[in-house]
PDB file of C-alpha atoms in Angstrom:
ATOM      1  CA  MET A 157       8.883  13.246   7.746  1.00 48.00           C
ATOM      2  CA  LEU A 158      10.932  11.240   5.086  1.00 54.00           C
ATOM      3  CA  ALA A 159       7.915  11.184   2.484  1.00 69.00           C
ATOM      4  CA  TYR A 160       6.967  11.411  -1.332  1.00 77.00           C
ATOM      5  CA  ARG A 161       4.243  11.437  -3.716  1.00 77.00           C
ATOM      6  CA  HIS A 162       4.026  11.076  -7.139  1.00 81.00           C
ATOM      7  CA  ARG A 163       0.952  12.513  -8.793  1.00 87.00           C
ATOM      8  CA  PRO A 164      -0.950   9.935 -11.397  1.00 91.00           C
ATOM      9  CA  PRO A 165       1.748   9.749 -14.252  1.00 93.00           C
ATOM     10  CA  ASN A 166       0.839  10.509 -17.825  1.00 94.00           C
ATOM     11  CA  GLU A 167       0.347   8.540 -20.748  1.00 94.00           C
ATOM     12  CA  GLU A 168       3.622   8.119 -22.079  1.00 95.00           C
ATOM     13  CA  GLU A 169       4.945   7.593 -18.157  1.00 94.00           C
ATOM     14  CA  SER A 170       2.224   4.921 -17.563  1.00 95.00           C
ATOM     15  CA  SER A 171       3.572   2.907 -20.818  1.00 95.00           C
ATOM     16  CA  ILE A 172       7.509   3.480 -19.628  1.00 95.00           C
ATOM     17  CA  ALA A 173       6.488   2.179 -16.529  1.00 95.00           C
ATOM     18  CA  ARG A 174       4.575  -1.148 -17.855  1.00 95.00           C
ATOM     19  CA  ASN A 175       7.723  -1.689 -19.903  1.00 95.00           C
ATOM     20  CA  SER A 176       9.795  -1.537 -16.890  1.00 94.00           C
ATOM     21  CA  LYS A 177       7.953  -3.678 -14.815  1.00 93.00           C
ATOM     22  CA  GLN A 178       7.989  -6.729 -17.733  1.00 93.00           C
ATOM     23  CA  LEU A 179      11.576  -5.993 -18.227  1.00 91.00           C
ATOM     24  CA  LEU A 180      12.778  -6.333 -14.833  1.00 90.00           C
ATOM     25  CA  ALA A 181      10.151  -9.503 -13.938  1.00 89.00           C
ATOM     26  CA  GLN A 182      12.318 -11.455 -16.287  1.00 88.00           C
ATOM     27  CA  TYR A 183      15.197 -10.498 -13.727  1.00 87.00           C
ATOM     28  CA  ALA A 184      13.636 -10.089 -10.389  1.00 85.00           C
ATOM     29  CA  ARG A 185      13.737 -13.513  -7.746  1.00 83.00           C
ATOM     30  CA  GLU A 186      11.809 -13.293  -4.766  1.00 81.00           C
ATOM     31  CA  ASN A 187      13.384 -12.315  -1.669  1.00 83.00           C
ATOM     32  CA  GLU A 188      16.670 -12.108  -3.645  1.00 87.00           C
ATOM     33  CA  SER A 189      18.780  -8.837  -4.091  1.00 90.00           C
ATOM     34  CA  LEU A 190      19.272  -7.641  -7.984  1.00 89.00           C
ATOM     35  CA  THR A 191      22.041  -6.322  -9.667  1.00 89.00           C
ATOM     36  CA  VAL A 192      21.210  -3.784 -12.272  1.00 86.00           C
ATOM     37  CA  HIS A 193      23.971  -2.822 -15.166  1.00 85.00           C
ATOM     38  CA  VAL A 194      23.901   1.117 -15.915  1.00 83.00           C
ATOM     39  CA  THR A 195      25.514   1.432 -19.023  1.00 82.00           C
ATOM     40  CA  ASP A 196      25.602   5.130 -19.626  1.00 78.00           C
ATOM     41  CA  GLN A 197      27.594   5.181 -16.623  1.00 74.00           C
ATOM     42  CA  GLU A 198      29.423   2.184 -17.089  1.00 77.00           C
ATOM     43  CA  GLY A 199      28.844   1.391 -13.173  1.00 85.00           C
ATOM     44  CA  THR A 200      26.364  -1.195 -11.359  1.00 89.00           C
ATOM     45  CA  ILE A 201      23.777  -0.776  -8.447  1.00 89.00           C
ATOM     46  CA  GLU A 202      23.098  -3.434  -6.054  1.00 91.00           C
ATOM     47  CA  LEU A 203      19.479  -3.334  -5.056  1.00 91.00           C
ATOM     48  CA  PRO A 204      18.091  -5.193  -2.364  1.00 93.00           C
ATOM     49  CA  ALA A 205      15.197  -7.789  -2.222  1.00 89.00           C
ATOM     50  CA  GLY A 206      13.382  -5.217  -0.735  1.00 89.00           C
ATOM     51  CA  ALA A 207      13.401  -2.325  -2.818  1.00 91.00           C
ATOM     52  CA  VAL A 208      13.413  -4.645  -6.026  1.00 91.00           C
ATOM     53  CA  SER A 209       9.733  -6.100  -4.514  1.00 89.00           C
ATOM     54  CA  LEU A 210       8.882  -1.989  -4.052  1.00 91.00           C
ATOM     55  CA  LEU A 211      10.161  -1.112  -7.346  1.00 92.00           C
ATOM     56  CA  MET A 212       7.732  -3.771  -8.840  1.00 92.00           C
ATOM     57  CA  ASP A 213       4.901  -2.499  -7.112  1.00 93.00           C
ATOM     58  CA  ILE A 214       5.898   0.901  -8.137  1.00 93.00           C
ATOM     59  CA  LEU A 215       6.093   0.447 -11.406  1.00 95.00           C
ATOM     60  CA  GLY A 216       2.917  -1.234 -11.634  1.00 94.00           C
ATOM     61  CA  ALA A 217       1.054   1.202 -10.037  1.00 94.00           C
ATOM     62  CA  MET A 218       2.065   3.632 -12.444  1.00 95.00           C
ATOM     63  CA  ALA A 219       1.519   1.344 -15.378  1.00 95.00           C
ATOM     64  CA  SER A 220      -1.808   1.214 -14.593  1.00 95.00           C
ATOM     65  CA  GLY A 221      -2.260   5.547 -14.312  1.00 94.00           C
ATOM     66  CA  GLN A 222      -2.235   5.470 -10.165  1.00 93.00           C
ATOM     67  CA  GLY A 223      -0.018   8.272  -8.075  1.00 88.00           C
ATOM     68  CA  ILE A 224       2.240   6.779  -5.358  1.00 88.00           C
ATOM     69  CA  THR A 225       2.653   7.949  -2.198  1.00 82.00           C
ATOM     70  CA  LEU A 226       5.227   6.235   0.096  1.00 84.00           C
ATOM     71  CA  ILE A 227       5.745   7.143   3.729  1.00 83.00           C
ATOM     72  CA  PRO A 228       8.057   5.168   6.080  1.00 82.00           C
ATOM     73  CA  GLU A 229       6.439   3.155   8.984  1.00 76.00           C
ATOM     74  CA  ASN A 230       7.705   5.006  12.198  1.00 83.00           C
ATOM     75  CA  ALA A 231       6.232   8.261   9.925  1.00 90.00           C
ATOM     76  CA  GLU A 232       3.759  10.211  12.474  1.00 93.00           C
ATOM     77  CA  LEU A 233       0.682  11.101  10.832  1.00 93.00           C
ATOM     78  CA  THR A 234      -2.050  13.637  11.391  1.00 94.00           C
ATOM     79  CA  THR A 235      -5.267  12.624  11.483  1.00 96.00           C
ATOM     80  CA  VAL A 236      -6.149  13.959   7.923  1.00 94.00           C
ATOM     81  CA  GLN A 237      -2.887  12.111   6.585  1.00 91.00           C
ATOM     82  CA  ALA A 238      -3.880   8.833   8.086  1.00 93.00           C
ATOM     83  CA  ALA A 239      -7.539   9.098   6.517  1.00 94.00           C
ATOM     84  CA  GLU A 240      -6.420   9.180   3.349  1.00 89.00           C
ATOM     85  CA  VAL A 241      -4.223   5.942   3.963  1.00 89.00           C
ATOM     86  CA  LEU A 242      -7.127   4.629   5.069  1.00 92.00           C
ATOM     87  CA  ASN A 243      -9.375   6.008   2.454  1.00 91.00           C
ATOM     88  CA  VAL A 244     -12.056   7.024   5.509  1.00 95.00           C
ATOM     89  CA  SER A 245     -13.220  10.450   6.489  1.00 97.00           C
ATOM     90  CA  ARG A 246     -11.691  12.303   9.244  1.00 97.00           C
ATOM     91  CA  PRO A 247     -14.762  11.861  11.284  1.00 97.00           C
ATOM     92  CA  PHE A 248     -14.768   8.384  10.863  1.00 97.00           C
ATOM     93  CA  LEU A 249     -10.832   7.707  11.951  1.00 97.00           C
ATOM     94  CA  ILE A 250     -11.081   9.771  14.855  1.00 97.00           C
ATOM     95  CA  LYS A 251     -14.325   7.372  15.897  1.00 97.00           C
ATOM     96  CA  LEU A 252     -11.876   4.180  15.271  1.00 97.00           C
ATOM     97  CA  LEU A 253      -8.868   6.370  17.546  1.00 98.00           C
ATOM     98  CA  GLU A 254     -11.491   7.258  20.547  1.00 96.00           C
ATOM     99  CA  GLU A 255     -13.179   3.561  20.262  1.00 97.00           C
ATOM    100  CA  GLY A 256      -9.488   2.175  20.277  1.00 96.00           C
ATOM    101  CA  LYS A 257      -9.062   0.686  17.567  1.00 96.00           C
ATOM    102  CA  ILE A 258      -6.014   2.468  16.445  1.00 97.00           C
ATOM    103  CA  PRO A 259      -3.440   3.590  19.024  1.00 97.00           C
ATOM    104  CA  TYR A 260      -2.480   7.523  18.585  1.00 97.00           C
ATOM    105  CA  ARG A 261      -0.731  10.041  21.043  1.00 96.00           C
ATOM    106  CA  LYS A 262      -1.479  13.899  21.558  1.00 95.00           C
ATOM    107  CA  VAL A 263       0.688  16.662  20.978  1.00 94.00           C
ATOM    108  CA  GLY A 264      -1.103  19.123  22.511  1.00 95.00           C
ATOM    109  CA  LYS A 265      -4.596  19.569  20.971  1.00 95.00           C
ATOM    110  CA  HIS A 266      -3.586  17.775  18.167  1.00 96.00           C
ATOM    111  CA  ARG A 267      -3.821  13.437  17.201  1.00 97.00           C
ATOM    112  CA  ARG A 268      -1.300  12.011  15.654  1.00 96.00           C
ATOM    113  CA  ILE A 269      -1.232   8.197  14.447  1.00 96.00           C
ATOM    114  CA  LEU A 270       2.034   5.786  13.905  1.00 94.00           C
ATOM    115  CA  MET A 271       1.728   4.784  10.090  1.00 92.00           C
ATOM    116  CA  GLU A 272       2.374   1.358  11.274  1.00 93.00           C
ATOM    117  CA  ASP A 273      -0.382   1.097  13.819  1.00 95.00           C
ATOM    118  CA  VAL A 274      -2.514   2.542  10.363  1.00 94.00           C
ATOM    119  CA  MET A 275      -0.889  -0.527   8.752  1.00 92.00           C
ATOM    120  CA  ASN A 276      -1.490  -2.703  11.127  1.00 94.00           C
ATOM    121  CA  TYR A 277      -5.554  -1.465  11.081  1.00 96.00           C
ATOM    122  CA  LYS A 278      -5.771  -1.816   7.603  1.00 94.00           C
ATOM    123  CA  HIS A 279      -4.368  -5.348   6.861  1.00 94.00           C
ATOM    124  CA  ALA A 280      -6.333  -6.875  10.253  1.00 95.00           C
ATOM    125  CA  ILE A 281      -9.649  -5.111   8.318  1.00 93.00           C
ATOM    126  CA  ASP A 282      -8.633  -6.471   4.955  1.00 92.00           C
ATOM    127  CA  GLU A 283      -8.459 -10.087   6.641  1.00 94.00           C
ATOM    128  CA  GLU A 284     -11.585  -9.921   8.173  1.00 93.00           C
ATOM    129  CA  ARG A 285     -13.102  -8.990   5.028  1.00 91.00           C
ATOM    130  CA  GLU A 286     -11.231 -11.495   2.974  1.00 92.00           C
ATOM    131  CA  SER A 287     -13.107 -13.841   5.965  1.00 93.00           C
ATOM    132  CA  ILE A 288     -16.403 -12.675   5.655  1.00 94.00           C
ATOM    133  CA  LEU A 289     -16.795 -13.035   1.806  1.00 92.00           C
ATOM    134  CA  ASP A 290     -15.019 -16.716   2.266  1.00 89.00           C
ATOM    135  CA  GLN A 291     -17.793 -17.361   4.550  1.00 91.00           C
ATOM    136  CA  LEU A 292     -20.477 -16.083   1.927  1.00 90.00           C
ATOM    137  CA  VAL A 293     -19.031 -17.573  -0.486  1.00 87.00           C
ATOM    138  CA  ALA A 294     -19.450 -20.707   1.476  1.00 86.00           C
ATOM    139  CA  ASP A 295     -22.546 -20.334   2.492  1.00 85.00           C
ATOM    140  CA  ALA A 296     -23.581 -20.009  -1.313  1.00 85.00           C
ATOM    141  CA  GLN A 297     -21.987 -23.195  -2.313  1.00 84.00           C
ATOM    142  CA  GLU A 298     -23.913 -25.093   0.413  1.00 84.00           C
ATOM    143  CA  GLN A 299     -27.446 -23.633  -0.404  1.00 85.00           C
ATOM    144  CA  ASN A 300     -26.685 -24.769  -4.190  1.00 79.00           C
ATOM    145  CA  MET A 301     -26.836 -20.912  -5.174  1.00 76.00           C
ATOM    146  CA  GLY A 302     -25.121 -20.994  -8.544  1.00 66.00           C
ATOM    147  CA  TYR A 303     -21.022 -21.169  -6.772  1.00 61.00           C
ATOM    148  CA  GLU A 304     -19.396 -24.268  -7.261  1.00 62.00           C
ATOM    149  CA  LYS A 305     -16.188 -25.722  -5.380  1.00 58.00           C
TER     150      LYS A 305
END
């Protein structure tokens, strides 16, 4: 499995990332590739739109002091890895698997979960949370509880 993990950056790396993101943001356009000129090597690099967007996200995370883990969507994760991605306990993840909320397969006695399925579940849960919060705000506004429209 191709995976890359970078621990949280030190202060200097965070500062460089912050500056780099600000500079890159001046040139990056949504859904457009970007050609970068490398002055030290007298060459250019063509970055596809998806890579530019990903690079902006990586620099943003590093600028705020967060570590980064990149895992391809088609990668198979162990239950420990999937639990880490979802930020839940392994027993809670296993409960989700057994309830059929996330597909998995067994390799011997071990469960394997596709990264894509983990992210689909995370996206669905995030959407559900957002919907519930929107409903709570609407209810509070309707009952004049200090929230204005």
